[in-house]
Amino acid sequence: MPRGLRVRLVVAFLAVSALSALITAALTFREARSAIIDRTQDSAVHDLRAQLESLAPDLPFPPSTQDLRNFTLQLDRAGGSRAWRTAAAYRDGPLVTAPGTERPPAVPAALREAVGERGGTVTQRTTHDGAPRLAIGMPVAYAAATGGDADPGKASGLVVYAEFSLDDDKADIDALVTAAQAGAVPALVLALVPALFAARRVLRPVRGLRNGAERIASGELGTRLPVTGHDELSDLTRTFNTMATTLEKDDAELRRMEATARRFAADVAHELRTPLAAMAAVTEVLDEDAHSGALPVDTADAVLLISDETRKLVRMVEDLMEVSRFDAGAAALHLDEVGLRTLVTKTVRLRGWSEPHGQVVVEVPDDIRVRVDPRRIDVVLANLIGNGLRHGAAPVVVRARLDQAPGRTAAVAIVTVTVTDHGPGIPDDVLPHVFDRFYKADAARARSEGSGLGLAIAVENTRLHGGSLTVANSPGGGAEFTLVIPLPLPPHDPEEGGRS
Amino acid sequence: MSRVLLIEDDPAVRKGVTLALRRRGHEIEVAGSGETGLLALDRFRPDLVLLDLMLPGMSGLEACRRIRETRQLPIIILSARGDDVDLVVGLEAGADDYIVKPASGEVIEARMKAVLRRVVPQDPAAGSGPHGRDGLPHVETHGGLTVDRNALLVAKDGGELVLAPSELKLLLFLSAAPGQVFSRQHLLEQVWEHSFYGDARLVDACVMRLRGKIEDDPRKPVYVQTVRGFGYRFGPVPAGPDSDGPGPAGGGA
């Protein structure tokens, strides 16, 4: 089956054309053939009857065999161009043919019987040596002029048979077939032109629809197609346009709702910041007084609780603001070239994780220099290491290596950092969700140190660098986070370049 | 014990910061707007200004510019972190450092102390360099630039320059080890006493301001040069055309 709609249309069109031509030709041929044969037959019967009418009265009755011979000889001679051969039989007597005939006429027995039964002229088509022939059996009636005791019109008992070749008619019919063939092939070739044209006309709107659908699929929801005509395809185009309009409206509505939701989160975080700024400034004052022993125990506890939770709230709002910036696309990279080992050790030291010794193991070569936003990579590393310390178990090992990117230009290198803890690993059903916002693996442990946004922020920061952050369980059992960041080489400094 | 002028419109934040700083022994004067802050400047004579950027009436930015026009006192921006662009503009307007709200009293005080320190803490790399701190001449000449480390004065072609505290500190730090390259992270740690992961735009903004004051052509800096991919270095200062000889000429032109 041809796959292309155009090919299928053309083939179908041609098939229909060929079939109709074939049927027409077949019917015409049949009609023409029978007309030709009927005409030949009628004229032969007419000729034979005329001959009989002129010759039979001279025949003595009952005729002797010699009379019949002469009679058939006369008939043969009178056949003219038709060149029939005749035979005569009287009252079930044997067939008598003209003397000297090299080949007696082939008179089928069935013909003789039919004549005997019906008593009228009977014709029968036969074939002899593959050539069509026509045999005629004609009983001779008494003519009015015959006189005597016989009634005019009464069968005389004499039956004359004539038989001749239909070769000429066959040639005519063959010519008909040849003519039909000669006409059909060019007609089919000619039919190809309207077939192609029709296929094009039908397919053009189909192609337009396909292009339109592709544009919609690629996100161009503003795509509309021109509607022409009033056929089914234009209906389809109209429906397509309606669909596109609906899609566009829904899409805009969804975007608007999402933007509103995100802006709301950002606004909430923003609004929380001013009161938090006031509270955060005084947490140490609270701590100091609570630890001074000057306050009643209950009050001191309450005060400490408030200052602790205020700090957590500050962290959470900061993370929320950060996420909002990513959502708004407002997060910017401030690239700097730094040593990766320095980066990692600073992260560990600043978070106070270098004590106790061996809690975090940094296995990063000294010579890897990376061009990244140090603050953002610090956030990523801190989240990964902190996550390993909180949910896994020490030691958390940070390893790194530098690779040339496979299949890319030589100007791109890839730095891979893995952070592995030695805890029990992450359950398989939790693994796909660890980067989700506010995802809590354990509902019972609803609150932890973090804001629940740490890993989500880590992922966003990685993406901002054009890298990827994935998680899996290491063969050793602990969770292993893999951070992959492409590094453009040689370095250039957009900030400096933009300003100086 | 510093005298701090806090220009902040939100009463709660004003109160919180005042409480925290007073507890730590600082003397605080508050102003609810840029205009009153500028008036308090002469009356209160603060050692340092804490400046909120989002103020009613005169913006924090404008206030920063006005203060910088006449005074060399340290200015620290109290930033609502969303206003990233404002922050950069604020730094370019002459602020020495910034603090992101919400911040604890501890953080605020640490930043204040850092910016109030007139000299940069001892840097091991520079200490071993040719320019020792003691026993060596305190007045250096680099091309047309004269740096007096004791008096903390900088003059260009004989004329004294008015540098903001952070600009002066950065210049002193860089010029102590001419030719040595410092990464922006390192400068943040040493000059601003920020963590390694501070905002490097602070350094860039300060360098821009400094170049505007000490360079003949800030677009083609001679003194504070950019080393692409690494950071900044002081010099090497060529025997400039405006210098009167190949050797260091005492006191400049």
JSON list of N, CA, C and O in Angstrom, two decimals, chain A residues 39 44 86 103 111 121 137 150-151 153 163 173 194 202 209 213 221 235 254 256 272 279 294 319 372 387 391 475:
[
{"chain": "A", "resi": 39, "resn": "ARG", "atom": "N", "xyz": [-25.76, -9.03, -38.13]},
{"chain": "A", "resi": 39, "resn": "ARG", "atom": "CA", "xyz": [-25.96, -8.49, -39.48]},
{"chain": "A", "resi": 39, "resn": "ARG", "atom": "C", "xyz": [-25.51, -9.51, -40.53]},
{"chain": "A", "resi": 39, "resn": "ARG", "atom": "O", "xyz": [-26.24, -9.81, -41.49]},
{"chain": "A", "resi": 44, "resn": "ALA", "atom": "N", "xyz": [-26.88, -13.35, -44.53]},
{"chain": "A", "resi": 44, "resn": "ALA", "atom": "CA", "xyz": [-26.65, -14.69, -45.10]},
{"chain": "A", "resi": 44, "resn": "ALA", "atom": "C", "xyz": [-27.97, -15.45, -45.23]},
{"chain": "A", "resi": 44, "resn": "ALA", "atom": "O", "xyz": [-28.26, -16.07, -46.27]},
{"chain": "A", "resi": 86, "resn": "THR", "atom": "N", "xyz": [-22.72, -25.43, -49.40]},
{"chain": "A", "resi": 86, "resn": "THR", "atom": "CA", "xyz": [-24.08, -25.85, -49.04]},
{"chain": "A", "resi": 86, "resn": "THR", "atom": "C", "xyz": [-24.22, -27.36, -49.12]},
{"chain": "A", "resi": 86, "resn": "THR", "atom": "O", "xyz": [-23.43, -28.06, -49.75]},
{"chain": "A", "resi": 103, "resn": "ARG", "atom": "N", "xyz": [-14.00, -30.27, -49.46]},
{"chain": "A", "resi": 103, "resn": "ARG", "atom": "CA", "xyz": [-14.30, -30.47, -48.03]},
{"chain": "A", "resi": 103, "resn": "ARG", "atom": "C", "xyz": [-15.80, -30.28, -47.85]},
{"chain": "A", "resi": 103, "resn": "ARG", "atom": "O", "xyz": [-16.34, -29.24, -48.24]},
{"chain": "A", "resi": 111, "resn": "LEU", "atom": "N", "xyz": [-27.63, -29.07, -35.30]},
{"chain": "A", "resi": 111, "resn": "LEU", "atom": "CA", "xyz": [-28.33, -28.16, -36.20]},
{"chain": "A", "resi": 111, "resn": "LEU", "atom": "C", "xyz": [-29.43, -28.90, -36.96]},
{"chain": "A", "resi": 111, "resn": "LEU", "atom": "O", "xyz": [-30.56, -28.42, -37.08]},
{"chain": "A", "resi": 121, "resn": "THR", "atom": "N", "xyz": [-35.92, -21.80, -39.95]},
{"chain": "A", "resi": 121, "resn": "THR", "atom": "CA", "xyz": [-34.51, -21.51, -40.16]},
{"chain": "A", "resi": 121, "resn": "THR", "atom": "C", "xyz": [-33.79, -21.48, -38.81]},
{"chain": "A", "resi": 121, "resn": "THR", "atom": "O", "xyz": [-34.26, -20.86, -37.85]},
{"chain": "A", "resi": 137, "resn": "GLY", "atom": "N", "xyz": [-29.32, -23.71, -41.20]},
{"chain": "A", "resi": 137, "resn": "GLY", "atom": "CA", "xyz": [-30.19, -24.78, -41.71]},
{"chain": "A", "resi": 137, "resn": "GLY", "atom": "C", "xyz": [-31.52, -24.16, -42.11]},
{"chain": "A", "resi": 137, "resn": "GLY", "atom": "O", "xyz": [-32.13, -23.45, -41.32]},
{"chain": "A", "resi": 150, "resn": "ALA", "atom": "N", "xyz": [-49.51, -29.77, -53.77]},
{"chain": "A", "resi": 150, "resn": "ALA", "atom": "CA", "xyz": [-48.93, -29.25, -52.50]},
{"chain": "A", "resi": 150, "resn": "ALA", "atom": "C", "xyz": [-49.50, -27.87, -52.14]},
{"chain": "A", "resi": 150, "resn": "ALA", "atom": "O", "xyz": [-49.75, -27.05, -53.02]},
{"chain": "A", "resi": 151, "resn": "ASP", "atom": "N", "xyz": [-49.71, -27.67, -50.82]},
{"chain": "A", "resi": 151, "resn": "ASP", "atom": "CA", "xyz": [-50.18, -26.35, -50.36]},
{"chain": "A", "resi": 151, "resn": "ASP", "atom": "C", "xyz": [-49.00, -25.39, -50.30]},
{"chain": "A", "resi": 151, "resn": "ASP", "atom": "O", "xyz": [-47.90, -25.76, -49.89]},
{"chain": "A", "resi": 153, "resn": "GLY", "atom": "N", "xyz": [-46.51, -22.83, -48.91]},
{"chain": "A", "resi": 153, "resn": "GLY", "atom": "CA", "xyz": [-46.04, -22.56, -47.53]},
{"chain": "A", "resi": 153, "resn": "GLY", "atom": "C", "xyz": [-45.83, -23.83, -46.76]},
{"chain": "A", "resi": 153, "resn": "GLY", "atom": "O", "xyz": [-45.27, -23.85, -45.68]},
{"chain": "A", "resi": 163, "resn": "GLU", "atom": "N", "xyz": [-22.91, -23.24, -44.92]},
{"chain": "A", "resi": 163, "resn": "GLU", "atom": "CA", "xyz": [-21.91, -23.03, -43.84]},
{"chain": "A", "resi": 163, "resn": "GLU", "atom": "C", "xyz": [-20.79, -22.21, -44.42]},
{"chain": "A", "resi": 163, "resn": "GLU", "atom": "O", "xyz": [-20.36, -22.44, -45.55]},
{"chain": "A", "resi": 173, "resn": "ILE", "atom": "N", "xyz": [-13.99, -7.46, -35.68]},
{"chain": "A", "resi": 173, "resn": "ILE", "atom": "CA", "xyz": [-14.09, -7.39, -34.21]},
{"chain": "A", "resi": 173, "resn": "ILE", "atom": "C", "xyz": [-12.71, -7.17, -33.59]},
{"chain": "A", "resi": 173, "resn": "ILE", "atom": "O", "xyz": [-12.53, -6.37, -32.67]},
{"chain": "A", "resi": 194, "resn": "PRO", "atom": "N", "xyz": [-5.52, 15.13, -14.79]},
{"chain": "A", "resi": 194, "resn": "PRO", "atom": "CA", "xyz": [-6.54, 15.58, -13.83]},
{"chain": "A", "resi": 194, "resn": "PRO", "atom": "C", "xyz": [-6.41, 14.89, -12.48]},
{"chain": "A", "resi": 194, "resn": "PRO", "atom": "O", "xyz": [-6.75, 15.48, -11.45]},
{"chain": "A", "resi": 202, "resn": "VAL", "atom": "N", "xyz": [-6.82, 18.69, -3.46]},
{"chain": "A", "resi": 202, "resn": "VAL", "atom": "CA", "xyz": [-7.31, 18.13, -2.21]},
{"chain": "A", "resi": 202, "resn": "VAL", "atom": "C", "xyz": [-6.23, 18.21, -1.14]},
{"chain": "A", "resi": 202, "resn": "VAL", "atom": "O", "xyz": [-6.51, 18.49, 0.02]},
{"chain": "A", "resi": 209, "resn": "LEU", "atom": "N", "xyz": [-3.03, 22.28, 6.82]},
{"chain": "A", "resi": 209, "resn": "LEU", "atom": "CA", "xyz": [-3.46, 21.85, 8.15]},
{"chain": "A", "resi": 209, "resn": "LEU", "atom": "C", "xyz": [-2.31, 21.20, 8.90]},
{"chain": "A", "resi": 209, "resn": "LEU", "atom": "O", "xyz": [-2.13, 21.44, 10.10]},
{"chain": "A", "resi": 213, "resn": "ALA", "atom": "N", "xyz": [-0.79, 22.43, 12.31]},
{"chain": "A", "resi": 213, "resn": "ALA", "atom": "CA", "xyz": [-0.75, 21.58, 13.50]},
{"chain": "A", "resi": 213, "resn": "ALA", "atom": "C", "xyz": [0.66, 21.51, 14.05]},
{"chain": "A", "resi": 213, "resn": "ALA", "atom": "O", "xyz": [0.88, 21.52, 15.27]},
{"chain": "A", "resi": 221, "resn": "LEU", "atom": "N", "xyz": [0.82, 29.17, 19.40]},
{"chain": "A", "resi": 221, "resn": "LEU", "atom": "CA", "xyz": [-0.63, 29.02, 19.55]},
{"chain": "A", "resi": 221, "resn": "LEU", "atom": "C", "xyz": [-1.40, 30.09, 18.79]},
{"chain": "A", "resi": 221, "resn": "LEU", "atom": "O", "xyz": [-2.60, 30.02, 18.67]},
{"chain": "A", "resi": 235, "resn": "ASP", "atom": "N", "xyz": [-14.27, 23.02, 6.42]},
{"chain": "A", "resi": 235, "resn": "ASP", "atom": "CA", "xyz": [-14.88, 22.82, 7.74]},
{"chain": "A", "resi": 235, "resn": "ASP", "atom": "C", "xyz": [-13.81, 22.42, 8.75]},
{"chain": "A", "resi": 235, "resn": "ASP", "atom": "O", "xyz": [-13.77, 22.92, 9.88]},
{"chain": "A", "resi": 254, "resn": "LEU", "atom": "N", "xyz": [-4.05, 29.86, 31.83]},
{"chain": "A", "resi": 254, "resn": "LEU", "atom": "CA", "xyz": [-3.17, 29.08, 32.72]},
{"chain": "A", "resi": 254, "resn": "LEU", "atom": "C", "xyz": [-1.93, 29.87, 33.10]},
{"chain": "A", "resi": 254, "resn": "LEU", "atom": "O", "xyz": [-1.53, 29.91, 34.27]},
{"chain": "A", "resi": 256, "resn": "ARG", "atom": "N", "xyz": [-1.62, 33.06, 33.09]},
{"chain": "A", "resi": 256, "resn": "ARG", "atom": "CA", "xyz": [-1.97, 34.17, 33.96]},
{"chain": "A", "resi": 256, "resn": "ARG", "atom": "C", "xyz": [-2.14, 33.68, 35.40]},
{"chain": "A", "resi": 256, "resn": "ARG", "atom": "O", "xyz": [-1.64, 34.29, 36.34]},
{"chain": "A", "resi": 272, "resn": "LEU", "atom": "N", "xyz": [6.66, 39.61, 54.11]},
{"chain": "A", "resi": 272, "resn": "LEU", "atom": "CA", "xyz": [7.10, 39.06, 55.39]},
{"chain": "A", "resi": 272, "resn": "LEU", "atom": "C", "xyz": [8.46, 39.60, 55.79]},
{"chain": "A", "resi": 272, "resn": "LEU", "atom": "O", "xyz": [8.84, 39.56, 56.95]},
{"chain": "A", "resi": 279, "resn": "MET", "atom": "N", "xyz": [12.34, 41.73, 63.51]},
{"chain": "A", "resi": 279, "resn": "MET", "atom": "CA", "xyz": [12.49, 40.64, 64.47]},
{"chain": "A", "resi": 279, "resn": "MET", "atom": "C", "xyz": [13.90, 40.08, 64.45]},
{"chain": "A", "resi": 279, "resn": "MET", "atom": "O", "xyz": [14.49, 39.78, 65.50]},
{"chain": "A", "resi": 294, "resn": "ALA", "atom": "N", "xyz": [18.12, 36.30, 84.14]},
{"chain": "A", "resi": 294, "resn": "ALA", "atom": "CA", "xyz": [17.32, 37.35, 84.76]},
{"chain": "A", "resi": 294, "resn": "ALA", "atom": "C", "xyz": [15.82, 37.13, 84.55]},
{"chain": "A", "resi": 294, "resn": "ALA", "atom": "O", "xyz": [15.00, 37.70, 85.26]},
{"chain": "A", "resi": 319, "resn": "ASP", "atom": "N", "xyz": [14.70, 31.55, 51.23]},
{"chain": "A", "resi": 319, "resn": "ASP", "atom": "CA", "xyz": [14.60, 30.50, 50.21]},
{"chain": "A", "resi": 319, "resn": "ASP", "atom": "C", "xyz": [13.42, 30.74, 49.29]},
{"chain": "A", "resi": 319, "resn": "ASP", "atom": "O", "xyz": [13.50, 30.54, 48.07]},
{"chain": "A", "resi": 372, "resn": "VAL", "atom": "N", "xyz": [32.20, 29.81, 37.35]},
{"chain": "A", "resi": 372, "resn": "VAL", "atom": "CA", "xyz": [30.82, 29.65, 37.82]},
{"chain": "A", "resi": 372, "resn": "VAL", "atom": "C", "xyz": [30.44, 30.88, 38.65]},
{"chain": "A", "resi": 372, "resn": "VAL", "atom": "O", "xyz": [31.26, 31.78, 38.86]},
{"chain": "A", "resi": 387, "resn": "ASN", "atom": "N", "xyz": [22.31, 18.08, 53.26]},
{"chain": "A", "resi": 387, "resn": "ASN", "atom": "CA", "xyz": [21.32, 17.02, 53.12]},
{"chain": "A", "resi": 387, "resn": "ASN", "atom": "C", "xyz": [21.92, 15.66, 53.50]},
{"chain": "A", "resi": 387, "resn": "ASN", "atom": "O", "xyz": [21.29, 14.87, 54.20]},
{"chain": "A", "resi": 391, "resn": "HIS", "atom": "N", "xyz": [20.19, 13.75, 56.54]},
{"chain": "A", "resi": 391, "resn": "HIS", "atom": "CA", "xyz": [19.37, 12.58, 56.24]},
{"chain": "A", "resi": 391, "resn": "HIS", "atom": "C", "xyz": [20.19, 11.31, 56.03]},
{"chain": "A", "resi": 391, "resn": "HIS", "atom": "O", "xyz": [19.66, 10.22, 56.11]},
{"chain": "A", "resi": 475, "resn": "PRO", "atom": "N", "xyz": [26.49, 2.37, 45.04]},
{"chain": "A", "resi": 475, "resn": "PRO", "atom": "CA", "xyz": [26.60, 0.93, 45.31]},
{"chain": "A", "resi": 475, "resn": "PRO", "atom": "C", "xyz": [26.92, 0.67, 46.79]},
{"chain": "A", "resi": 475, "resn": "PRO", "atom": "O", "xyz": [26.52, -0.35, 47.35]}
]
